[in-house]
Every structure is written in structure tokens, then in C-alpha cells.
CSV table of C-alpha atoms in Angstrom, one decimal:
chain,number,residue,atom,x,y,z
A,9,UNK,CA,7.3,-16.9,-22.8
A,10,UNK,CA,6.3,-14.9,-25.8
A,11,UNK,CA,8.1,-11.7,-24.8
A,12,UNK,CA,11.3,-10.9,-22.8
A,13,UNK,CA,10.7,-7.3,-22.0
A,14,UNK,CA,7.7,-5.1,-21.3
A,15,UNK,CA,8.0,-1.4,-20.9
A,16,UNK,CA,5.7,0.6,-18.6
A,17,UNK,CA,3.4,-2.1,-17.2
A,18,UNK,CA,-0.1,-1.2,-16.1
A,19,UNK,CA,-0.4,-0.9,-12.4
A,20,UNK,CA,-3.1,-3.5,-12.4
A,21,UNK,CA,-0.6,-6.0,-13.7
A,22,UNK,CA,1.9,-5.4,-10.9
A,23,UNK,CA,0.8,-8.1,-8.4
A,24,UNK,CA,0.6,-10.8,-11.0
A,25,UNK,CA,4.1,-10.0,-12.4
A,26,UNK,CA,5.9,-9.8,-9.1
A,27,UNK,CA,4.4,-13.2,-8.1
A,28,UNK,CA,5.8,-14.9,-11.2
A,29,UNK,CA,9.4,-16.3,-10.6
A,30,UNK,CA,10.2,-16.3,-14.3
A,31,UNK,CA,9.8,-12.6,-14.4
A,32,UNK,CA,11.4,-9.6,-12.8
A,33,UNK,CA,9.9,-6.1,-12.2
A,34,UNK,CA,12.2,-3.1,-12.5
A,35,UNK,CA,11.2,-0.1,-10.5
A,36,UNK,CA,12.9,3.3,-11.1
A,37,UNK,CA,11.8,6.8,-10.1
A,38,UNK,CA,11.8,9.5,-12.8
A,39,UNK,CA,13.4,13.0,-12.7
A,40,UNK,CA,11.7,16.1,-14.0
A,41,UNK,CA,8.2,17.4,-13.1
A,42,UNK,CA,5.6,14.9,-12.1
A,43,UNK,CA,1.9,15.0,-12.4
A,44,UNK,CA,1.0,18.5,-11.3
A,45,UNK,CA,-2.0,20.8,-11.6
A,46,UNK,CA,-1.6,24.2,-13.2
A,47,UNK,CA,-4.1,26.8,-12.1
A,48,UNK,CA,-4.9,29.4,-14.7
A,49,UNK,CA,-4.1,32.8,-13.1
A,50,UNK,CA,-5.3,34.8,-16.1
A,51,UNK,CA,-8.9,33.8,-15.7
A,52,UNK,CA,-11.5,36.2,-14.2
A,53,UNK,CA,-13.2,33.3,-12.4
A,54,UNK,CA,-12.9,32.1,-8.7
A,55,UNK,CA,-9.5,30.6,-9.5
A,56,UNK,CA,-8.2,34.1,-9.4
A,57,UNK,CA,-8.7,34.2,-5.6
A,58,UNK,CA,-5.6,32.8,-3.8
A,59,UNK,CA,-7.9,31.6,-1.0
A,60,UNK,CA,-9.7,29.3,-3.5
A,61,UNK,CA,-6.4,28.0,-4.8
A,62,UNK,CA,-5.1,27.4,-1.2
A,63,UNK,CA,-8.3,25.6,-0.2
A,64,UNK,CA,-8.0,23.4,-3.4
A,65,UNK,CA,-4.5,22.4,-2.3
A,66,UNK,CA,-5.4,21.6,1.3
A,67,UNK,CA,-8.4,19.5,0.2
A,68,UNK,CA,-6.5,16.9,-1.8
A,69,UNK,CA,-5.4,13.7,0.1
A,70,UNK,CA,-2.4,12.8,-2.1
A,71,UNK,CA,-1.9,9.4,-0.5
A,72,UNK,CA,-5.5,8.5,-1.3
A,73,UNK,CA,-5.1,10.0,-4.8
A,74,UNK,CA,-2.0,7.8,-5.4
A,75,UNK,CA,-3.9,4.7,-4.3
A,76,UNK,CA,-7.0,5.5,-6.3
A,77,UNK,CA,-5.3,6.5,-9.6
A,78,UNK,CA,-2.1,4.5,-9.5
A,79,UNK,CA,-2.8,1.6,-7.2
A,80,UNK,CA,-0.4,3.1,-4.6
A,81,UNK,CA,2.6,2.5,-6.9
A,82,UNK,CA,3.6,6.1,-7.5
A,83,UNK,CA,4.8,8.7,-4.9
A,84,UNK,CA,2.7,11.6,-3.5
A,85,UNK,CA,4.2,14.8,-4.7
A,86,UNK,CA,5.1,18.0,-2.8
A,87,UNK,CA,7.0,20.0,-5.4
A,88,UNK,CA,6.8,20.6,-9.2
A,89,UNK,CA,10.2,18.8,-9.2
A,90,UNK,CA,10.1,15.1,-8.6
A,91,UNK,CA,12.2,13.9,-5.6
A,92,UNK,CA,15.1,12.3,-7.5
A,93,UNK,CA,15.7,15.5,-9.6
A,94,UNK,CA,18.7,17.6,-8.8
A,95,UNK,CA,17.7,20.6,-6.7
A,96,UNK,CA,14.6,19.1,-5.2
A,97,UNK,CA,13.6,21.1,-2.1
A,98,UNK,CA,12.4,18.9,0.9
A,99,UNK,CA,10.9,22.0,2.6
A,100,UNK,CA,8.1,21.8,0.0
A,101,UNK,CA,6.8,18.8,1.9
A,102,UNK,CA,5.7,21.1,4.8
A,103,UNK,CA,3.5,23.2,2.6
A,104,UNK,CA,-0.3,22.7,2.0
A,105,UNK,CA,-0.6,19.4,3.8
A,106,UNK,CA,-4.0,17.6,3.5
A,107,UNK,CA,-6.4,19.3,5.9
A,108,UNK,CA,-10.1,19.5,5.0
A,109,UNK,CA,-11.0,21.6,8.0
A,110,UNK,CA,-8.3,24.2,7.0
A,111,UNK,CA,-9.6,24.1,3.4
A,112,UNK,CA,-13.1,24.9,4.6
A,113,UNK,CA,-11.9,27.6,7.0
A,114,UNK,CA,-9.8,29.2,4.3
A,115,UNK,CA,-12.9,29.6,2.1
A,116,UNK,CA,-15.0,30.8,5.0
A,117,UNK,CA,-12.5,33.5,6.0
A,118,UNK,CA,-12.3,34.7,2.3
A,119,UNK,CA,-16.1,35.1,2.2
A,120,UNK,CA,-17.0,32.0,0.2
A,121,UNK,CA,-20.1,30.8,2.1
A,122,UNK,CA,-22.0,27.6,1.5
A,123,UNK,CA,-25.3,27.9,-0.3
A,124,UNK,CA,-26.5,24.4,-0.5
A,125,UNK,CA,-23.6,22.2,-1.8
A,126,UNK,CA,-21.8,25.0,-3.5
A,127,UNK,CA,-20.2,28.1,-2.0
A,128,UNK,CA,-20.9,31.6,-3.2
A,129,UNK,CA,-19.4,35.1,-2.7
A,130,UNK,CA,-21.1,38.3,-3.8
A,131,UNK,CA,-23.6,36.3,-5.9
A,132,UNK,CA,-20.9,34.4,-7.7
A,133,UNK,CA,-20.9,30.6,-7.4
A,134,UNK,CA,-17.6,28.8,-6.7
A,135,UNK,CA,-17.5,27.0,-10.0
A,136,UNK,CA,-14.4,25.9,-12.0
A,137,UNK,CA,-13.8,24.3,-15.4
A,138,UNK,CA,-11.4,21.5,-16.1
A,139,UNK,CA,-11.2,20.1,-19.7
A,140,UNK,CA,-9.3,16.8,-19.9
A,141,UNK,CA,-8.2,14.5,-22.6
A,142,UNK,CA,-10.1,11.2,-23.2
A,143,UNK,CA,-7.4,9.0,-21.7
A,144,UNK,CA,-6.0,7.7,-18.4
A,145,UNK,CA,-4.7,8.8,-16.0
A,146,UNK,CA,-6.1,12.2,-17.0
A,147,UNK,CA,-9.7,11.3,-16.3
A,148,UNK,CA,-9.1,9.6,-13.0
A,149,UNK,CA,-6.9,12.4,-11.7
A,150,UNK,CA,-9.6,14.9,-12.5
A,151,UNK,CA,-12.5,13.0,-11.1
A,152,UNK,CA,-10.6,12.4,-7.8
A,153,UNK,CA,-9.8,16.1,-7.4
A,154,UNK,CA,-13.4,17.0,-8.4
A,155,UNK,CA,-14.7,14.8,-5.5
A,156,UNK,CA,-12.2,16.3,-3.0
A,157,UNK,CA,-13.2,19.8,-4.0
A,158,UNK,CA,-16.9,19.1,-3.9
A,159,UNK,CA,-16.5,18.1,-0.3
A,160,UNK,CA,-15.5,21.6,0.6
A,161,UNK,CA,-18.1,23.4,-1.6
A,162,UNK,CA,-16.3,23.8,-4.9
A,163,UNK,CA,-18.1,22.8,-8.0
A,164,UNK,CA,-15.5,21.8,-10.7
A,165,UNK,CA,-16.9,20.7,-14.0
A,166,UNK,CA,-14.7,18.0,-15.6
A,167,UNK,CA,-15.1,18.0,-19.4
A,168,UNK,CA,-13.7,15.0,-21.2
A,169,UNK,CA,-12.7,15.6,-24.9
A,170,UNK,CA,-10.4,14.3,-27.7
A,171,UNK,CA,-6.9,15.7,-27.9
A,172,UNK,CA,-7.4,18.1,-30.8
A,173,UNK,CA,-10.4,19.8,-29.1
A,174,UNK,CA,-8.5,20.0,-25.8
A,175,UNK,CA,-5.5,21.7,-27.6
A,176,UNK,CA,-7.9,24.4,-29.0
A,177,UNK,CA,-9.6,24.9,-25.6
A,178,UNK,CA,-6.3,25.4,-23.9
A,179,UNK,CA,-4.0,27.0,-26.5
A,180,UNK,CA,-6.4,29.0,-28.5
A,181,UNK,CA,-9.5,29.7,-26.3
A,182,UNK,CA,-7.7,29.9,-22.9
A,183,UNK,CA,-10.9,28.4,-21.6
A,184,UNK,CA,-9.9,26.4,-18.5
A,185,UNK,CA,-9.3,27.0,-14.8
A,186,UNK,CA,-7.3,23.8,-14.1
A,187,UNK,CA,-5.1,21.6,-16.3
A,188,UNK,CA,-2.4,19.0,-15.8
A,189,UNK,CA,1.3,18.8,-16.8
A,190,UNK,CA,4.0,16.2,-16.7
A,191,UNK,CA,7.6,16.3,-17.9
A,192,UNK,CA,10.3,13.6,-17.7
A,193,UNK,CA,13.3,15.9,-17.7
A,194,UNK,CA,16.9,15.3,-16.6
A,195,UNK,CA,17.5,18.8,-15.2
A,196,UNK,CA,15.5,21.2,-12.9
A,197,UNK,CA,15.5,23.6,-15.8
A,198,UNK,CA,12.2,22.0,-16.5
A,199,UNK,CA,10.8,24.7,-14.2
A,200,UNK,CA,11.7,27.3,-16.7
A,201,UNK,CA,9.7,25.5,-19.3
A,202,UNK,CA,6.6,25.4,-17.1
A,203,UNK,CA,6.8,28.7,-15.1
A,204,UNK,CA,8.8,31.4,-17.1
A,205,UNK,CA,6.5,34.2,-18.2
A,206,UNK,CA,7.8,34.0,-21.8
A,207,UNK,CA,6.2,30.5,-22.0
A,208,UNK,CA,2.6,31.6,-21.3
A,209,UNK,CA,1.6,30.6,-24.8
A,210,UNK,CA,3.3,27.2,-24.5
A,211,UNK,CA,3.7,25.0,-21.4
A,212,UNK,CA,3.3,27.8,-18.8
A,213,UNK,CA,-0.4,27.0,-18.7
A,214,UNK,CA,-0.8,28.6,-15.3
A,215,UNK,CA,-0.1,31.9,-17.1
A,216,UNK,CA,2.3,32.5,-14.3
A,217,UNK,CA,4.2,35.8,-14.3
A,218,UNK,CA,6.6,36.6,-11.5
A,219,UNK,CA,9.6,38.8,-12.6
A,220,UNK,CA,11.6,37.6,-9.6
A,221,UNK,CA,11.1,33.9,-10.5
A,222,UNK,CA,11.9,34.7,-14.1
A,223,UNK,CA,15.2,36.2,-13.0
A,224,UNK,CA,16.0,33.2,-10.8
A,225,UNK,CA,15.1,30.8,-13.6
A,226,UNK,CA,17.4,32.6,-16.1
A,227,UNK,CA,20.3,32.8,-13.6
A,228,UNK,CA,19.9,29.1,-12.7
A,229,UNK,CA,20.2,27.8,-16.3
A,230,UNK,CA,23.1,30.1,-17.1
A,231,UNK,CA,25.4,29.1,-14.3
A,232,UNK,CA,27.3,25.8,-13.9
A,233,UNK,CA,27.8,26.2,-10.1
A,234,UNK,CA,25.8,23.4,-8.4
A,235,UNK,CA,25.5,25.2,-5.1
A,236,UNK,CA,24.1,28.3,-6.7
A,237,UNK,CA,21.7,26.3,-8.9
A,238,UNK,CA,20.5,24.4,-5.9
A,239,UNK,CA,19.8,27.5,-3.9
A,240,UNK,CA,18.0,29.2,-6.8
A,241,UNK,CA,15.8,26.1,-7.6
A,242,UNK,CA,14.9,25.9,-3.9
A,243,UNK,CA,13.6,29.5,-4.0
A,244,UNK,CA,11.8,28.9,-7.2
A,245,UNK,CA,9.9,25.8,-6.0
A,246,UNK,CA,8.9,27.5,-2.7
A,247,UNK,CA,7.8,30.6,-4.6
A,248,UNK,CA,5.6,29.0,-7.2
A,249,UNK,CA,3.9,26.9,-4.5
A,250,UNK,CA,3.3,29.9,-2.2
A,251,UNK,CA,2.0,31.8,-5.2
A,252,UNK,CA,-0.4,28.9,-5.7
A,253,UNK,CA,0.3,28.5,-9.4
A,254,UNK,CA,0.5,24.8,-9.1
A,255,UNK,CA,-0.7,21.8,-7.0
A,256,UNK,CA,1.7,18.9,-7.2
A,257,UNK,CA,-0.1,15.5,-7.2
A,258,UNK,CA,2.2,12.6,-7.9
A,259,UNK,CA,5.8,11.7,-8.7
A,260,UNK,CA,5.8,9.1,-11.4
A,261,UNK,CA,7.8,5.9,-11.1
A,262,UNK,CA,8.5,3.6,-14.0
A,263,UNK,CA,7.7,-0.1,-13.7
A,264,UNK,CA,9.1,-2.4,-16.4
A,265,UNK,CA,8.9,-6.2,-16.5
A,266,UNK,CA,11.4,-8.6,-18.1
A,267,UNK,CA,12.2,-12.3,-18.2
A,268,UNK,CA,14.4,-13.1,-15.2
A,269,UNK,CA,17.0,-14.7,-17.5
A,270,UNK,CA,17.5,-11.5,-19.4
A,271,UNK,CA,20.7,-9.7,-18.4
A,272,UNK,CA,22.6,-6.6,-19.5
A,273,UNK,CA,19.5,-4.4,-20.2
A,274,UNK,CA,19.7,-0.8,-19.0
A,275,UNK,CA,16.9,1.6,-18.1
A,276,UNK,CA,18.1,5.2,-18.8
A,277,UNK,CA,18.3,8.0,-16.3
A,278,UNK,CA,15.0,9.4,-17.4
A,279,UNK,CA,13.4,6.0,-16.7
A,280,UNK,CA,12.0,6.3,-20.2
A,281,UNK,CA,14.0,4.1,-22.5
A,282,UNK,CA,15.4,0.5,-22.2
A,283,UNK,CA,18.8,0.0,-23.9
A,284,UNK,CA,19.4,-3.6,-25.1
A,285,UNK,CA,22.8,-3.1,-26.7
A,286,UNK,CA,24.5,-5.5,-24.3
A,287,UNK,CA,21.4,-7.7,-23.5
A,288,UNK,CA,21.8,-11.4,-23.3
A,289,UNK,CA,20.2,-14.4,-21.8
A,290,UNK,CA,21.9,-15.9,-18.7
């Protein structure tokens, strides 16, 4: 009884909270871009090989990832747009489905052969580098993917560090093959933030540069016609996935808890802020 509203509960608290009659849990999906991996296309490492990136995508069991990292409370992702976002393209759900055998075959066909536990090609080991911030869910995301890739012969080093050091490694040193991104955003224009070539020194950490996608992104944010925007964002989502600039992992869902007697509270469209202007106890 000491509090009447709790924002963003921990997934480990969920079962206890829903079993308590004096409390109510509010579940609401978020728009924007969920937890996605960005693969650094500017690096002269194995990440440069599209076959490696495709195998990485096939190797991740997103249902198992959701269970392991979020207790099954989030939603496996298929697109860099979360499902409730305007312009979400369901066709993305047919791309890069979990298939370990296909992941292995993709690497075999590209000449990456197992030598012990790690694959090699032309004397180069299939090794990747993933620096992550010392926090959750960053560490759990990375170690789950690390294990999935190890099973197909990819050795990904996960390097945990504090935020300031991570910023330098990514923004200044460009020393990473894999990193994560997440944006709560009301409009699909979030894709311009993440994938436009002009943002390579900011949030385009895949260093993605596709002039056609740039043109679509610019056209999409400059028009108010919904049908045109929807068509453009469909093309953009499918293109960045087929170019293997990103591997979507999870759509985030907000879980808040409150006293059951609290009424009139409102969770905003972004599922980020609770408005209590009209709140009252029943």
C-alpha cells in the first residue's frame, strides 16, 4: 500500500503482481523501432560478407531469445519497425526465419569451413566483436546471440564496458561489428534516423548507405499521403532486411502496475509516460 503506480515493472515481478487482486497490470505495445542489431557494414572483417550476416540472422531463435531475456513478455521482432507502428510491413515476418541448418549451409556455401569450433576462410577466422554497456538487457541480449552464433561456428567476443567507454568505441573508434539500437518513436520516420546515409556518424551505426533507400526515406517524410508513406516504408523495411544491415530481435511492450482503485490514469501513445492529471481513487 505504499505506492499507487509503478512504471516499467521488471519482468521478474510480473507473476507476483498479476496474482495480487489489489493491483492491476497495464500492458501496452510500443511504436517505433524495437531492440534490433545493427551490423557494421564499414568494417573490413567477416561482418562484411553478406553470407555471414545472413547466417547470423537465421541462427537466432527469437522466441527463445524473448523467453530468456524478457521472460516471454515481449514480442519476437521481424522488422526494424515494431508491429503497432504505422507502416509496419507483415511481409518481413517471412524473411530469415530461425533455421540453424540453413545458417550452417549458408556459411558452407560461402566458403566458411569449420576448423575446430570456429569457421575459417582463406586463413581468416570467423571472429566478430560486440562491445556492450554494463547493464540489462544489453548483456543478456548479447550473450544469447553469442551462444546462437557459436553453435554455427561464429566466434563473437562480447566486451562489457561502462557507457563512456562504449560511446568512444562506437562513435570515435568505429571498433565494433555488432551493436544494438532501440527507439520509442510515434512515426515510421524513425527509420530515417537509423538508416539514412547522412546519419552514419549518429544513429546509423550499421553505416548503411543505399541511395535508393535514402530517396525513399526522404520522400516518405515529406509527403502527408498515408497510402504513399505506407508503400514507401514497406519497401524500406524489406530493403534494409535484405541488405542485412539489421537483425530485429524484440518488439518492446510496456508493463506498468497500479493500485486497482486508481482510476483516470493514462499511458501515452508511446507507452512511455503515465499522465495522472485526471487520476482519482474509486
